[in-house]
Amino acid sequence: MIINTARFVTSSPSVEKCPDSSMHEYAFIGRSNVGKSSLINMLTGRSGLAMTSSTPGKTMLINHFIINDTWQIVDLPGYGYAQRSKADRAKLEKMIKGYIINRPQMTNLFLLVDGRLKPQKIDLEFMEWLGENGVPFSIVFTKLDKLSSTAAKKMTGDYCATLLETWEQLPPVFRTSSTDRRGREAILDYIEEMNALPL
Ligand code: GDP
């Protein structure tokens, strides 16, 4: 898919405040610092679209971007930032889960995990919750340029093998790097396929 236009729409504090739209929406989520903003910028080819932040865990808003005037990217706040207060964590969880459950146009959730790390409890628990609620999601391994190609294959393969210990089948899996842009076409093709389906 060629990205002709990509623009920021708005930031919303809750699903109730999200903009009305009948377009397909693709949400991106992951632990703070996983590389979510960089991935959104890499996919859209707009380096400043999603704000990469040197202060992890800062944003607590749902950000909408409209792409090619036909579909939307939703940048959800990062989770798992240790220095957040308990009250903020609860608020964040409510916001994220509220959006995921109550946004019927959300066609797929891209769950980002750092390709250099073994499966993290917080991500596995979140996947469990997605499964229990029948949420369509995919896994995106990030920062794979930081590993040799052998190590990248092994880490992501081991990760998938761990998932298969509890999951009957794997969700779609994408291997990416925002630095060398690997995985870009695969994700955009996947979105294009789903855009062709009725909402
Ligand atoms: P976010 O908090 O999930 O939005 O993460 P950011 O996109 O702000 O990235 C966090 C840090 O990881 C930044 O210093 C990025 O430059 C770096 N980073 C993100 N993606 C990649 C990647 O694919 N490769 C490399 N080498 N660094 C990355």
mmCIF file of C-alpha atoms and ligand atoms in Angstrom:
data_model
loop_
_atom_site.group_PDB
_atom_site.id
_atom_site.type_symbol
_atom_site.label_atom_id
_atom_site.label_comp_id
_atom_site.label_asym_id
_atom_site.label_seq_id
_atom_site.Cartn_x
_atom_site.Cartn_y
_atom_site.Cartn_z
ATOM 1 C CA MET A 1 0.000 0.000 0.000
ATOM 2 C CA ILE A 2 1.237 3.470 -0.800
ATOM 3 C CA ILE A 3 0.749 6.036 1.945
ATOM 4 C CA ASN A 4 -0.262 9.284 0.306
ATOM 5 C CA THR A 5 -1.503 11.184 3.319
ATOM 6 C CA ALA A 6 -1.227 10.765 7.064
ATOM 7 C CA ARG A 7 -2.464 13.331 9.514
ATOM 8 C CA PHE A 8 -3.141 13.621 13.210
ATOM 9 C CA VAL A 9 -6.853 13.847 14.036
ATOM 10 C CA THR A 10 -7.156 14.241 17.788
ATOM 11 C CA SER A 11 -6.208 12.963 21.234
ATOM 12 C CA SER A 12 -8.987 11.592 23.419
ATOM 13 C CA PRO A 13 -9.041 10.808 27.127
ATOM 14 C CA SER A 14 -11.544 7.936 26.780
ATOM 15 C CA VAL A 15 -13.352 5.846 24.172
ATOM 16 C CA GLU A 16 -16.505 7.944 24.688
ATOM 17 C CA LYS A 17 -14.572 11.006 23.511
ATOM 18 C CA CYS A 18 -13.009 9.314 20.460
ATOM 19 C CA PRO A 19 -14.030 10.799 17.110
ATOM 20 C CA ASP A 20 -17.058 9.392 15.302
ATOM 21 C CA SER A 21 -16.011 7.423 12.294
ATOM 22 C CA SER A 22 -17.043 4.496 10.185
ATOM 23 C CA MET A 23 -13.511 3.723 9.002
ATOM 24 C CA HIS A 24 -11.424 0.704 9.808
ATOM 25 C CA GLU A 25 -9.189 1.386 12.779
ATOM 26 C CA TYR A 26 -5.895 -0.314 13.647
ATOM 27 C CA ALA A 27 -4.652 0.182 17.174
ATOM 28 C CA PHE A 28 -1.036 -0.074 18.341
ATOM 29 C CA ILE A 29 -0.086 -0.883 21.888
ATOM 30 C CA GLY A 30 2.806 -2.222 23.947
ATOM 31 C CA ARG A 31 4.953 -1.539 26.965
ATOM 32 C CA SER A 32 6.369 1.966 27.267
ATOM 33 C CA ASN A 33 9.486 2.354 25.150
ATOM 34 C CA VAL A 34 8.752 -0.710 23.005
ATOM 35 C CA GLY A 35 9.125 1.397 19.857
ATOM 36 C CA LYS A 36 5.460 2.138 19.131
ATOM 37 C CA SER A 37 5.831 5.751 18.029
ATOM 38 C CA SER A 38 8.820 4.867 15.886
ATOM 39 C CA LEU A 39 6.846 2.053 14.245
ATOM 40 C CA ILE A 40 3.873 4.302 13.480
ATOM 41 C CA ASN A 41 6.226 6.864 11.957
ATOM 42 C CA MET A 42 8.007 4.168 9.968
ATOM 43 C CA LEU A 43 4.732 2.711 8.635
ATOM 44 C CA THR A 44 3.383 6.084 7.598
ATOM 45 C CA GLY A 45 6.711 7.422 6.381
ATOM 46 C CA ARG A 46 6.191 10.587 8.485
ATOM 47 C CA SER A 47 8.982 10.977 10.964
ATOM 48 C CA GLY A 48 7.189 13.342 13.339
ATOM 49 C CA LEU A 49 3.655 11.931 13.196
ATOM 50 C CA ALA A 50 3.597 9.981 16.450
ATOM 51 C CA MET A 51 5.613 11.670 19.165
ATOM 52 C CA THR A 52 8.628 9.640 20.168
ATOM 53 C CA SER A 53 9.303 10.572 23.722
ATOM 54 C CA SER A 54 12.369 10.496 25.882
ATOM 55 C CA THR A 55 10.030 10.399 28.880
ATOM 56 C CA PRO A 56 8.468 6.948 28.808
ATOM 57 C CA GLY A 57 4.965 6.598 30.148
ATOM 58 C CA LYS A 58 4.124 10.245 29.710
ATOM 59 C CA THR A 59 1.155 10.107 27.386
ATOM 60 C CA MET A 60 -2.183 8.922 28.693
ATOM 61 C CA LEU A 61 -4.310 9.693 25.651
ATOM 62 C CA ILE A 62 -5.765 7.810 22.708
ATOM 63 C CA ASN A 63 -4.346 9.351 19.514
ATOM 64 C CA HIS A 64 -6.103 9.035 16.169
ATOM 65 C CA PHE A 65 -4.391 9.454 12.796
ATOM 66 C CA ILE A 66 -6.172 9.279 9.463
ATOM 67 C CA ILE A 67 -4.341 7.599 6.617
ATOM 68 C CA ASN A 68 -5.090 8.117 2.922
ATOM 69 C CA ASP A 69 -8.415 9.589 4.067
ATOM 70 C CA THR A 70 -9.742 6.046 4.333
ATOM 71 C CA TRP A 71 -8.512 4.301 7.481
ATOM 72 C CA GLN A 72 -7.154 5.173 10.881
ATOM 73 C CA ILE A 73 -4.191 4.374 13.079
ATOM 74 C CA VAL A 74 -4.809 4.564 16.808
ATOM 75 C CA ASP A 75 -1.849 5.096 19.086
ATOM 76 C CA LEU A 76 -2.823 3.767 22.507
ATOM 77 C CA PRO A 77 -0.837 4.713 25.610
ATOM 78 C CA GLY A 78 2.050 2.451 26.519
ATOM 79 C CA TYR A 79 1.558 0.265 29.553
ATOM 80 C CA GLY A 80 3.856 -1.254 32.165
ATOM 81 C CA TYR A 81 5.728 1.894 33.060
ATOM 82 C CA ALA A 82 6.968 1.116 36.547
ATOM 83 C CA GLN A 83 7.115 4.674 37.847
ATOM 84 C CA ARG A 84 3.431 5.350 37.259
ATOM 85 C CA SER A 85 1.260 5.664 40.367
ATOM 86 C CA LYS A 86 -1.233 2.928 41.180
ATOM 87 C CA ALA A 87 -4.128 5.292 40.491
ATOM 88 C CA ASP A 88 -2.699 6.240 37.088
ATOM 89 C CA ARG A 89 -2.147 2.589 36.216
ATOM 90 C CA ALA A 90 -5.782 1.784 37.030
ATOM 91 C CA LYS A 91 -6.982 4.764 34.988
ATOM 92 C CA LEU A 92 -4.818 3.713 32.080
ATOM 93 C CA GLU A 93 -6.031 0.132 32.150
ATOM 94 C CA LYS A 94 -9.648 1.321 32.176
ATOM 95 C CA MET A 95 -8.982 3.618 29.211
ATOM 96 C CA ILE A 96 -7.170 0.994 27.159
ATOM 97 C CA LYS A 97 -9.616 -1.811 27.836
ATOM 98 C CA GLY A 98 -12.579 0.524 27.377
ATOM 99 C CA TYR A 99 -11.339 1.477 23.939
ATOM 100 C CA ILE A 100 -10.582 -2.093 22.884
ATOM 101 C CA ILE A 101 -13.934 -3.488 23.982
ATOM 102 C CA ASN A 102 -16.157 -0.599 22.921
ATOM 103 C CA ARG A 103 -14.736 0.398 19.565
ATOM 104 C CA PRO A 104 -16.380 -1.869 16.991
ATOM 105 C CA GLN A 105 -14.463 -0.324 14.088
ATOM 106 C CA MET A 106 -11.189 -1.480 15.654
ATOM 107 C CA THR A 107 -10.317 -4.124 13.116
ATOM 108 C CA ASN A 108 -7.035 -5.295 14.588
ATOM 109 C CA LEU A 109 -4.837 -4.556 17.551
ATOM 110 C CA PHE A 110 -1.108 -4.674 16.900
ATOM 111 C CA LEU A 111 0.572 -5.709 20.119
ATOM 112 C CA LEU A 112 4.231 -4.679 20.062
ATOM 113 C CA VAL A 113 6.849 -6.653 21.937
ATOM 114 C CA ASP A 114 10.570 -5.930 22.068
ATOM 115 C CA GLY A 115 12.156 -8.638 19.924
ATOM 116 C CA ARG A 116 15.204 -8.771 22.182
ATOM 117 C CA LEU A 117 13.295 -9.857 25.256
ATOM 118 C CA LYS A 118 11.895 -13.150 26.446
ATOM 119 C CA PRO A 119 8.101 -13.155 26.878
ATOM 120 C CA GLN A 120 7.179 -10.687 29.611
ATOM 121 C CA LYS A 121 4.446 -11.516 32.107
ATOM 122 C CA ILE A 122 2.591 -8.260 31.522
ATOM 123 C CA ASP A 123 2.360 -8.906 27.764
ATOM 124 C CA LEU A 124 1.328 -12.546 28.190
ATOM 125 C CA GLU A 125 -1.406 -11.550 30.630
ATOM 126 C CA PHE A 126 -2.615 -8.873 28.262
ATOM 127 C CA MET A 127 -2.769 -11.438 25.433
ATOM 128 C CA GLU A 128 -4.770 -13.758 27.677
ATOM 129 C CA TRP A 129 -7.255 -10.971 28.252
ATOM 130 C CA LEU A 130 -7.440 -10.286 24.498
ATOM 131 C CA GLY A 131 -8.098 -13.969 23.867
ATOM 132 C CA GLU A 132 -10.783 -14.191 26.534
ATOM 133 C CA ASN A 133 -12.535 -11.197 25.011
ATOM 134 C CA GLY A 134 -12.223 -12.366 21.425
ATOM 135 C CA VAL A 135 -10.187 -9.329 20.371
ATOM 136 C CA PRO A 136 -8.457 -9.743 16.993
ATOM 137 C CA PHE A 137 -4.775 -9.035 17.456
ATOM 138 C CA SER A 138 -1.344 -9.566 15.931
ATOM 139 C CA ILE A 139 2.093 -9.596 17.459
ATOM 140 C CA VAL A 140 4.748 -7.183 16.211
ATOM 141 C CA PHE A 141 8.335 -7.839 17.216
ATOM 142 C CA THR A 142 10.226 -4.530 17.347
ATOM 143 C CA LYS A 143 13.870 -3.392 17.209
ATOM 144 C CA LEU A 144 15.093 -6.486 15.407
ATOM 145 C CA ASP A 145 17.943 -4.509 13.834
ATOM 146 C CA LYS A 146 19.551 -4.712 17.263
ATOM 147 C CA LEU A 147 19.970 -8.481 16.861
ATOM 148 C CA SER A 148 21.903 -10.535 14.337
ATOM 149 C CA SER A 149 19.624 -12.294 11.876
ATOM 150 C CA THR A 150 20.309 -15.626 13.605
ATOM 151 C CA ALA A 151 19.493 -14.195 17.030
ATOM 152 C CA ALA A 152 16.368 -12.483 15.694
ATOM 153 C CA LYS A 153 15.134 -15.785 14.260
ATOM 154 C CA LYS A 154 15.865 -17.614 17.484
ATOM 155 C CA MET A 155 14.335 -15.024 19.860
ATOM 156 C CA THR A 156 11.136 -14.640 17.848
ATOM 157 C CA GLY A 157 10.911 -18.400 17.233
ATOM 158 C CA ASP A 158 11.320 -19.140 20.942
ATOM 159 C CA TYR A 159 8.724 -16.504 21.758
ATOM 160 C CA CYS A 160 6.205 -18.129 19.423
ATOM 161 C CA ALA A 161 7.026 -21.572 20.835
ATOM 162 C CA THR A 162 6.256 -20.270 24.341
ATOM 163 C CA LEU A 163 2.915 -18.942 23.159
ATOM 164 C CA LEU A 164 2.051 -22.269 21.596
ATOM 165 C CA GLU A 165 2.367 -23.892 25.016
ATOM 166 C CA THR A 166 -0.904 -22.201 25.951
ATOM 167 C CA TRP A 167 -2.423 -21.032 22.656
ATOM 168 C CA GLU A 168 -3.909 -23.427 20.143
ATOM 169 C CA GLN A 169 -2.666 -21.300 17.284
ATOM 170 C CA LEU A 170 -0.556 -18.221 16.835
ATOM 171 C CA PRO A 171 -1.975 -14.862 15.866
ATOM 172 C CA PRO A 172 -0.349 -13.232 12.834
ATOM 173 C CA VAL A 173 3.251 -12.319 13.662
ATOM 174 C CA PHE A 174 5.298 -9.463 12.149
ATOM 175 C CA ARG A 175 9.042 -8.995 12.502
ATOM 176 C CA THR A 176 10.018 -5.347 12.314
ATOM 177 C CA SER A 177 12.608 -2.661 12.754
ATOM 178 C CA SER A 178 11.861 1.028 12.491
ATOM 179 C CA THR A 179 15.511 1.605 11.712
ATOM 180 C CA ASP A 180 15.857 -0.655 8.675
ATOM 181 C CA ARG A 181 12.104 -0.650 7.910
ATOM 182 C CA ARG A 182 11.741 -4.409 7.781
ATOM 183 C CA GLY A 183 8.159 -5.595 8.222
ATOM 184 C CA ARG A 184 6.660 -2.418 6.788
ATOM 185 C CA GLU A 185 5.204 -3.933 3.619
ATOM 186 C CA ALA A 186 3.904 -6.999 5.476
ATOM 187 C CA ILE A 187 1.965 -4.868 7.970
ATOM 188 C CA LEU A 188 0.633 -2.467 5.336
ATOM 189 C CA ASP A 189 -0.421 -5.369 3.094
ATOM 190 C CA TYR A 190 -2.215 -6.962 6.027
ATOM 191 C CA ILE A 191 -4.049 -3.704 6.748
ATOM 192 C CA GLU A 192 -4.942 -3.339 3.077
ATOM 193 C CA GLU A 193 -6.457 -6.823 3.047
ATOM 194 C CA MET A 194 -8.584 -6.039 6.073
ATOM 195 C CA ASN A 195 -9.623 -2.662 4.726
ATOM 196 C CA ALA A 196 -11.288 -4.543 1.874
ATOM 197 C CA LEU A 197 -13.564 -6.385 4.298
ATOM 198 C CA PRO A 198 -16.806 -4.819 5.476
ATOM 199 C CA LEU A 199 -16.764 -3.372 8.991
HETATM 200 P P1 GDP B 1 7.367 4.145 22.470
HETATM 201 O O1 GDP B 1 7.512 4.663 23.868
HETATM 202 O O2 GDP B 1 6.871 2.738 22.470
HETATM 203 O O3 GDP B 1 6.573 5.029 21.561
HETATM 204 O O4 GDP B 1 8.844 4.031 21.884
HETATM 205 P P2 GDP B 1 9.653 4.996 20.899
HETATM 206 O O5 GDP B 1 9.199 4.813 19.500
HETATM 207 O O6 GDP B 1 9.661 6.378 21.471
HETATM 208 O O7 GDP B 1 11.121 4.320 20.999
HETATM 209 C C1 GDP B 1 11.777 4.159 22.223
HETATM 210 C C2 GDP B 1 13.283 4.149 21.966
HETATM 211 O O8 GDP B 1 13.636 3.016 21.191
HETATM 212 C C3 GDP B 1 13.761 5.363 21.198
HETATM 213 O O9 GDP B 1 15.043 5.716 21.682
HETATM 214 C C4 GDP B 1 13.856 4.863 19.765
HETATM 215 O O10 GDP B 1 14.812 5.551 18.996
HETATM 216 C C5 GDP B 1 14.248 3.415 19.963
HETATM 217 N N1 GDP B 1 13.729 2.556 18.890
HETATM 218 C C6 GDP B 1 12.424 2.421 18.542
HETATM 219 N N2 GDP B 1 12.302 1.555 17.514
HETATM 220 C C7 GDP B 1 13.544 1.131 17.206
HETATM 221 C C8 GDP B 1 14.069 0.215 16.226
HETATM 222 O O11 GDP B 1 13.361 -0.417 15.435
HETATM 223 N N3 GDP B 1 15.425 0.022 16.218
HETATM 224 C C9 GDP B 1 16.252 0.677 17.084
HETATM 225 N N4 GDP B 1 17.558 0.417 17.002
HETATM 226 N N5 GDP B 1 15.787 1.534 18.014
HETATM 227 C C10 GDP B 1 14.450 1.773 18.077
#
